[in-house]
């Protein structure tokens, strides 16, 4: 009899199921951005959060900070919507717009975590680090978009394929609106 009562108590303590919100990883250059790219990144972050996405980035500057800032500016932003997976151990290196700071200590290995955590990956500009994230996302079968107007690897791979292991392509988008 006591067992039945414990089962009922346990059932009451379980929170109701809430569907998981989709996660968008935005990958790109950590350096200072030109005004146009920064504006697109801010808009991308805002639109993504307003569309119901959580954002995950590498948590540092450049594209990562601009997208995070945009996410924070969203009318629907909630604490926890912006996740930053840092390469080092120092949480203080995160950009100020990150809600959840995860210092991985994995250096470039954290690039794998950024894309593995995502339901969709958006590339903006980018150099070698972004290229590594694109390659991993491709191998993991993640849906991918590239902001073709942003330069770097995003421009070079927009509309193309990394290799022949997949039949789809990296979607080429020109605006934040198209990306979301």
PDB file of C-alpha atoms in Angstrom:
ATOM      1  CA  UNK A   1       0.000   0.000   0.000  1.00  0.00           C
ATOM      2  CA  UNK A   2       2.818   2.391   0.812  1.00  0.00           C
ATOM      3  CA  UNK A   3       4.375   1.604  -2.571  1.00  0.00           C
ATOM      4  CA  UNK A   4       1.264   2.886  -4.365  1.00  0.00           C
ATOM      5  CA  UNK A   5       1.357   6.103  -2.365  1.00  0.00           C
ATOM      6  CA  UNK A   6       5.047   6.642  -3.198  1.00  0.00           C
ATOM      7  CA  UNK A   7       4.275   6.184  -6.904  1.00  0.00           C
ATOM      8  CA  UNK A   8       1.551   8.840  -6.718  1.00  0.00           C
ATOM      9  CA  UNK A   9       3.888  11.240  -4.871  1.00  0.00           C
ATOM     10  CA  UNK A  10       6.578  10.700  -7.493  1.00  0.00           C
ATOM     11  CA  UNK A  11       4.144  11.393 -10.345  1.00  0.00           C
ATOM     12  CA  UNK A  12       3.173  14.723  -8.801  1.00  0.00           C
ATOM     13  CA  UNK A  13       6.814  15.814  -8.524  1.00  0.00           C
ATOM     14  CA  UNK A  14       7.541  15.383 -12.223  1.00  0.00           C
ATOM     15  CA  UNK A  15       7.325  18.590 -14.229  1.00  0.00           C
ATOM     16  CA  UNK A  16       5.003  18.582 -17.232  1.00  0.00           C
ATOM     17  CA  UNK A  17       6.595  17.805 -20.584  1.00  0.00           C
ATOM     18  CA  UNK A  18       7.673  20.895 -22.478  1.00  0.00           C
ATOM     19  CA  UNK A  19       8.907  20.325 -26.026  1.00  0.00           C
ATOM     20  CA  UNK A  20      12.580  21.131 -26.553  1.00  0.00           C
ATOM     21  CA  UNK A  21      13.148  24.322 -28.482  1.00  0.00           C
ATOM     22  CA  UNK A  22      15.316  23.976 -31.598  1.00  0.00           C
ATOM     23  CA  UNK A  23      18.939  25.082 -31.427  1.00  0.00           C
ATOM     24  CA  UNK A  24      20.644  27.173 -34.102  1.00  0.00           C
ATOM     25  CA  UNK A  25      24.432  27.280 -34.111  1.00  0.00           C
ATOM     26  CA  UNK A  26      25.840  30.385 -35.730  1.00  0.00           C
ATOM     27  CA  UNK A  27      29.482  30.008 -36.679  1.00  0.00           C
ATOM     28  CA  UNK A  28      31.867  32.606 -38.030  1.00  0.00           C
ATOM     29  CA  UNK A  29      34.778  34.926 -37.553  1.00  0.00           C
ATOM     30  CA  UNK A  30      35.697  36.024 -34.032  1.00  0.00           C
ATOM     31  CA  UNK A  31      37.327  39.252 -35.231  1.00  0.00           C
ATOM     32  CA  UNK A  32      35.789  42.711 -35.582  1.00  0.00           C
ATOM     33  CA  UNK A  33      33.084  42.873 -38.254  1.00  0.00           C
ATOM     34  CA  UNK A  34      32.301  45.476 -40.866  1.00  0.00           C
ATOM     35  CA  UNK A  35      29.086  47.409 -40.179  1.00  0.00           C
ATOM     36  CA  UNK A  36      26.982  45.522 -42.747  1.00  0.00           C
ATOM     37  CA  UNK A  37      27.953  42.053 -41.479  1.00  0.00           C
ATOM     38  CA  UNK A  38      27.442  43.116 -37.878  1.00  0.00           C
ATOM     39  CA  UNK A  39      23.951  44.402 -38.688  1.00  0.00           C
ATOM     40  CA  UNK A  40      23.033  41.139 -40.444  1.00  0.00           C
ATOM     41  CA  UNK A  41      24.341  39.103 -37.490  1.00  0.00           C
ATOM     42  CA  UNK A  42      22.369  41.151 -34.965  1.00  0.00           C
ATOM     43  CA  UNK A  43      19.240  40.737 -37.094  1.00  0.00           C
ATOM     44  CA  UNK A  44      19.899  36.996 -37.455  1.00  0.00           C
ATOM     45  CA  UNK A  45      20.154  36.535 -33.686  1.00  0.00           C
ATOM     46  CA  UNK A  46      17.001  38.563 -33.059  1.00  0.00           C
ATOM     47  CA  UNK A  47      14.971  36.784 -35.733  1.00  0.00           C
ATOM     48  CA  UNK A  48      16.175  33.349 -34.608  1.00  0.00           C
ATOM     49  CA  UNK A  49      15.131  33.858 -30.983  1.00  0.00           C
ATOM     50  CA  UNK A  50      11.821  35.411 -32.043  1.00  0.00           C
ATOM     51  CA  UNK A  51      11.219  32.332 -34.236  1.00  0.00           C
ATOM     52  CA  UNK A  52      11.680  30.083 -31.191  1.00  0.00           C
ATOM     53  CA  UNK A  53      15.315  29.039 -31.544  1.00  0.00           C
ATOM     54  CA  UNK A  54      17.935  28.953 -28.851  1.00  0.00           C
ATOM     55  CA  UNK A  55      21.335  30.124 -30.055  1.00  0.00           C
ATOM     56  CA  UNK A  56      24.674  28.427 -29.529  1.00  0.00           C
ATOM     57  CA  UNK A  57      27.963  30.022 -30.545  1.00  0.00           C
ATOM     58  CA  UNK A  58      31.606  29.854 -29.579  1.00  0.00           C
ATOM     59  CA  UNK A  59      30.801  32.633 -27.100  1.00  0.00           C
ATOM     60  CA  UNK A  60      33.539  35.091 -28.067  1.00  0.00           C
ATOM     61  CA  UNK A  61      33.583  38.236 -30.274  1.00  0.00           C
ATOM     62  CA  UNK A  62      32.827  39.070 -33.895  1.00  0.00           C
ATOM     63  CA  UNK A  63      29.980  37.041 -35.389  1.00  0.00           C
ATOM     64  CA  UNK A  64      29.422  35.286 -32.051  1.00  0.00           C
ATOM     65  CA  UNK A  65      28.942  38.529 -30.105  1.00  0.00           C
ATOM     66  CA  UNK A  66      26.779  40.201 -32.764  1.00  0.00           C
ATOM     67  CA  UNK A  67      24.434  37.206 -33.039  1.00  0.00           C
ATOM     68  CA  UNK A  68      24.263  36.912 -29.249  1.00  0.00           C
ATOM     69  CA  UNK A  69      23.463  40.622 -28.954  1.00  0.00           C
ATOM     70  CA  UNK A  70      20.670  40.247 -31.482  1.00  0.00           C
ATOM     71  CA  UNK A  71      19.253  37.301 -29.582  1.00  0.00           C
ATOM     72  CA  UNK A  72      19.202  39.376 -26.410  1.00  0.00           C
ATOM     73  CA  UNK A  73      17.355  42.167 -28.252  1.00  0.00           C
ATOM     74  CA  UNK A  74      14.557  39.796 -29.309  1.00  0.00           C
ATOM     75  CA  UNK A  75      11.153  40.617 -27.867  1.00  0.00           C
ATOM     76  CA  UNK A  76      10.777  36.954 -26.881  1.00  0.00           C
ATOM     77  CA  UNK A  77      14.264  36.535 -25.350  1.00  0.00           C
ATOM     78  CA  UNK A  78      14.371  34.517 -22.133  1.00  0.00           C
ATOM     79  CA  UNK A  79      17.312  33.813 -19.881  1.00  0.00           C
ATOM     80  CA  UNK A  80      19.041  30.728 -21.225  1.00  0.00           C
ATOM     81  CA  UNK A  81      18.380  31.418 -24.909  1.00  0.00           C
ATOM     82  CA  UNK A  82      22.019  32.309 -25.681  1.00  0.00           C
ATOM     83  CA  UNK A  83      24.654  29.628 -25.021  1.00  0.00           C
ATOM     84  CA  UNK A  84      28.384  30.197 -25.448  1.00  0.00           C
ATOM     85  CA  UNK A  85      30.799  27.258 -25.607  1.00  0.00           C
ATOM     86  CA  UNK A  86      34.168  28.823 -24.874  1.00  0.00           C
ATOM     87  CA  UNK A  87      37.469  27.350 -26.064  1.00  0.00           C
ATOM     88  CA  UNK A  88      39.262  27.992 -22.763  1.00  0.00           C
ATOM     89  CA  UNK A  89      38.551  27.682 -19.057  1.00  0.00           C
ATOM     90  CA  UNK A  90      37.930  31.375 -18.314  1.00  0.00           C
ATOM     91  CA  UNK A  91      34.233  32.263 -18.213  1.00  0.00           C
ATOM     92  CA  UNK A  92      35.209  35.934 -18.170  1.00  0.00           C
ATOM     93  CA  UNK A  93      36.229  35.717 -21.856  1.00  0.00           C
ATOM     94  CA  UNK A  94      32.603  35.273 -22.969  1.00  0.00           C
ATOM     95  CA  UNK A  95      30.892  38.129 -24.728  1.00  0.00           C
ATOM     96  CA  UNK A  96      28.464  40.002 -22.440  1.00  0.00           C
ATOM     97  CA  UNK A  97      25.346  38.753 -24.247  1.00  0.00           C
ATOM     98  CA  UNK A  98      25.783  35.050 -23.428  1.00  0.00           C
ATOM     99  CA  UNK A  99      23.260  33.694 -20.890  1.00  0.00           C
ATOM    100  CA  UNK A 100      24.871  30.313 -20.319  1.00  0.00           C
ATOM    101  CA  UNK A 101      28.672  30.308 -20.401  1.00  0.00           C
ATOM    102  CA  UNK A 102      30.330  26.909 -20.753  1.00  0.00           C
ATOM    103  CA  UNK A 103      34.137  27.086 -20.508  1.00  0.00           C
ATOM    104  CA  UNK A 104      35.131  23.830 -22.239  1.00  0.00           C
ATOM    105  CA  UNK A 105      38.921  24.012 -22.002  1.00  0.00           C
ATOM    106  CA  UNK A 106      38.917  22.139 -25.329  1.00  0.00           C
ATOM    107  CA  UNK A 107      40.368  24.939 -27.489  1.00  0.00           C
ATOM    108  CA  UNK A 108      39.475  24.234 -31.136  1.00  0.00           C
ATOM    109  CA  UNK A 109      37.899  20.936 -30.066  1.00  0.00           C
ATOM    110  CA  UNK A 110      34.961  22.963 -28.809  1.00  0.00           C
ATOM    111  CA  UNK A 111      34.025  23.550 -32.469  1.00  0.00           C
ATOM    112  CA  UNK A 112      32.710  19.986 -32.514  1.00  0.00           C
ATOM    113  CA  UNK A 113      30.471  20.698 -29.517  1.00  0.00           C
ATOM    114  CA  UNK A 114      29.085  23.887 -31.063  1.00  0.00           C
ATOM    115  CA  UNK A 115      27.803  22.122 -34.174  1.00  0.00           C
ATOM    116  CA  UNK A 116      26.886  18.858 -32.426  1.00  0.00           C
ATOM    117  CA  UNK A 117      24.541  20.793 -30.118  1.00  0.00           C
ATOM    118  CA  UNK A 118      22.673  22.321 -33.069  1.00  0.00           C
ATOM    119  CA  UNK A 119      19.609  21.352 -35.040  1.00  0.00           C
ATOM    120  CA  UNK A 120      20.697  23.728 -37.807  1.00  0.00           C
ATOM    121  CA  UNK A 121      24.002  25.495 -38.510  1.00  0.00           C
ATOM    122  CA  UNK A 122      24.378  28.947 -40.084  1.00  0.00           C
ATOM    123  CA  UNK A 123      27.820  30.038 -41.316  1.00  0.00           C
ATOM    124  CA  UNK A 124      28.727  33.727 -41.548  1.00  0.00           C
ATOM    125  CA  UNK A 125      32.056  34.586 -43.195  1.00  0.00           C
ATOM    126  CA  UNK A 126      34.763  32.724 -41.383  1.00  0.00           C
ATOM    127  CA  UNK A 127      38.269  31.396 -41.576  1.00  0.00           C
ATOM    128  CA  UNK A 128      39.888  28.108 -40.609  1.00  0.00           C
ATOM    129  CA  UNK A 129      37.866  27.657 -37.401  1.00  0.00           C
ATOM    130  CA  UNK A 130      34.616  28.159 -39.265  1.00  0.00           C
ATOM    131  CA  UNK A 131      35.772  25.747 -41.958  1.00  0.00           C
ATOM    132  CA  UNK A 132      36.387  23.080 -39.308  1.00  0.00           C
ATOM    133  CA  UNK A 133      32.878  23.622 -37.931  1.00  0.00           C
ATOM    134  CA  UNK A 134      31.379  23.416 -41.432  1.00  0.00           C
ATOM    135  CA  UNK A 135      33.226  20.128 -42.063  1.00  0.00           C
ATOM    136  CA  UNK A 136      32.037  18.596 -38.783  1.00  0.00           C
ATOM    137  CA  UNK A 137      28.451  19.782 -39.304  1.00  0.00           C
ATOM    138  CA  UNK A 138      28.545  18.274 -42.797  1.00  0.00           C
ATOM    139  CA  UNK A 139      29.790  14.932 -41.451  1.00  0.00           C
ATOM    140  CA  UNK A 140      27.124  14.960 -38.727  1.00  0.00           C
ATOM    141  CA  UNK A 141      24.398  15.503 -41.322  1.00  0.00           C
ATOM    142  CA  UNK A 142      23.296  18.840 -39.871  1.00  0.00           C
ATOM    143  CA  UNK A 143      21.162  21.092 -42.075  1.00  0.00           C
ATOM    144  CA  UNK A 144      23.377  24.017 -43.054  1.00  0.00           C
ATOM    145  CA  UNK A 145      22.978  27.514 -44.403  1.00  0.00           C
ATOM    146  CA  UNK A 146      25.655  29.980 -45.449  1.00  0.00           C
ATOM    147  CA  UNK A 147      25.264  33.741 -45.596  1.00  0.00           C
ATOM    148  CA  UNK A 148      26.730  34.141 -49.081  1.00  0.00           C
ATOM    149  CA  UNK A 149      27.126  37.917 -48.779  1.00  0.00           C
ATOM    150  CA  UNK A 150      29.396  37.641 -45.728  1.00  0.00           C
ATOM    151  CA  UNK A 151      32.603  36.481 -47.403  1.00  0.00           C
ATOM    152  CA  UNK A 152      35.000  33.863 -46.087  1.00  0.00           C
ATOM    153  CA  UNK A 153      34.115  30.189 -46.161  1.00  0.00           C
ATOM    154  CA  UNK A 154      30.402  30.975 -46.016  1.00  0.00           C
ATOM    155  CA  UNK A 155      30.613  32.660 -49.418  1.00  0.00           C
ATOM    156  CA  UNK A 156      32.848  29.952 -50.888  1.00  0.00           C
ATOM    157  CA  UNK A 157      30.633  27.052 -49.807  1.00  0.00           C
ATOM    158  CA  UNK A 158      27.175  28.653 -50.153  1.00  0.00           C
ATOM    159  CA  UNK A 159      25.104  26.550 -52.521  1.00  0.00           C
ATOM    160  CA  UNK A 160      27.804  23.882 -52.675  1.00  0.00           C
ATOM    161  CA  UNK A 161      28.784  20.643 -51.027  1.00  0.00           C
ATOM    162  CA  UNK A 162      31.779  19.835 -48.862  1.00  0.00           C
ATOM    163  CA  UNK A 163      32.145  16.374 -50.422  1.00  0.00           C
ATOM    164  CA  UNK A 164      30.086  13.580 -51.961  1.00  0.00           C
ATOM    165  CA  UNK A 165      28.963  11.896 -48.742  1.00  0.00           C
ATOM    166  CA  UNK A 166      25.708  13.903 -48.842  1.00  0.00           C
ATOM    167  CA  UNK A 167      23.420  14.660 -51.760  1.00  0.00           C
ATOM    168  CA  UNK A 168      22.092  17.934 -50.355  1.00  0.00           C
ATOM    169  CA  UNK A 169      23.878  21.271 -50.449  1.00  0.00           C
ATOM    170  CA  UNK A 170      24.695  24.054 -48.032  1.00  0.00           C
ATOM    171  CA  UNK A 171      21.790  26.426 -48.568  1.00  0.00           C
ATOM    172  CA  UNK A 172      22.846  29.841 -49.817  1.00  0.00           C
ATOM    173  CA  UNK A 173      21.051  32.749 -48.148  1.00  0.00           C
ATOM    174  CA  UNK A 174      21.534  36.476 -48.613  1.00  0.00           C
ATOM    175  CA  UNK A 175      19.694  37.861 -45.576  1.00  0.00           C
ATOM    176  CA  UNK A 176      18.935  37.077 -41.950  1.00  0.00           C
ATOM    177  CA  UNK A 177      15.269  36.758 -42.875  1.00  0.00           C
ATOM    178  CA  UNK A 178      16.083  33.988 -45.380  1.00  0.00           C
ATOM    179  CA  UNK A 179      18.227  32.185 -42.809  1.00  0.00           C
ATOM    180  CA  UNK A 180      15.410  31.920 -40.283  1.00  0.00           C
TER     181      UNK A 180
END
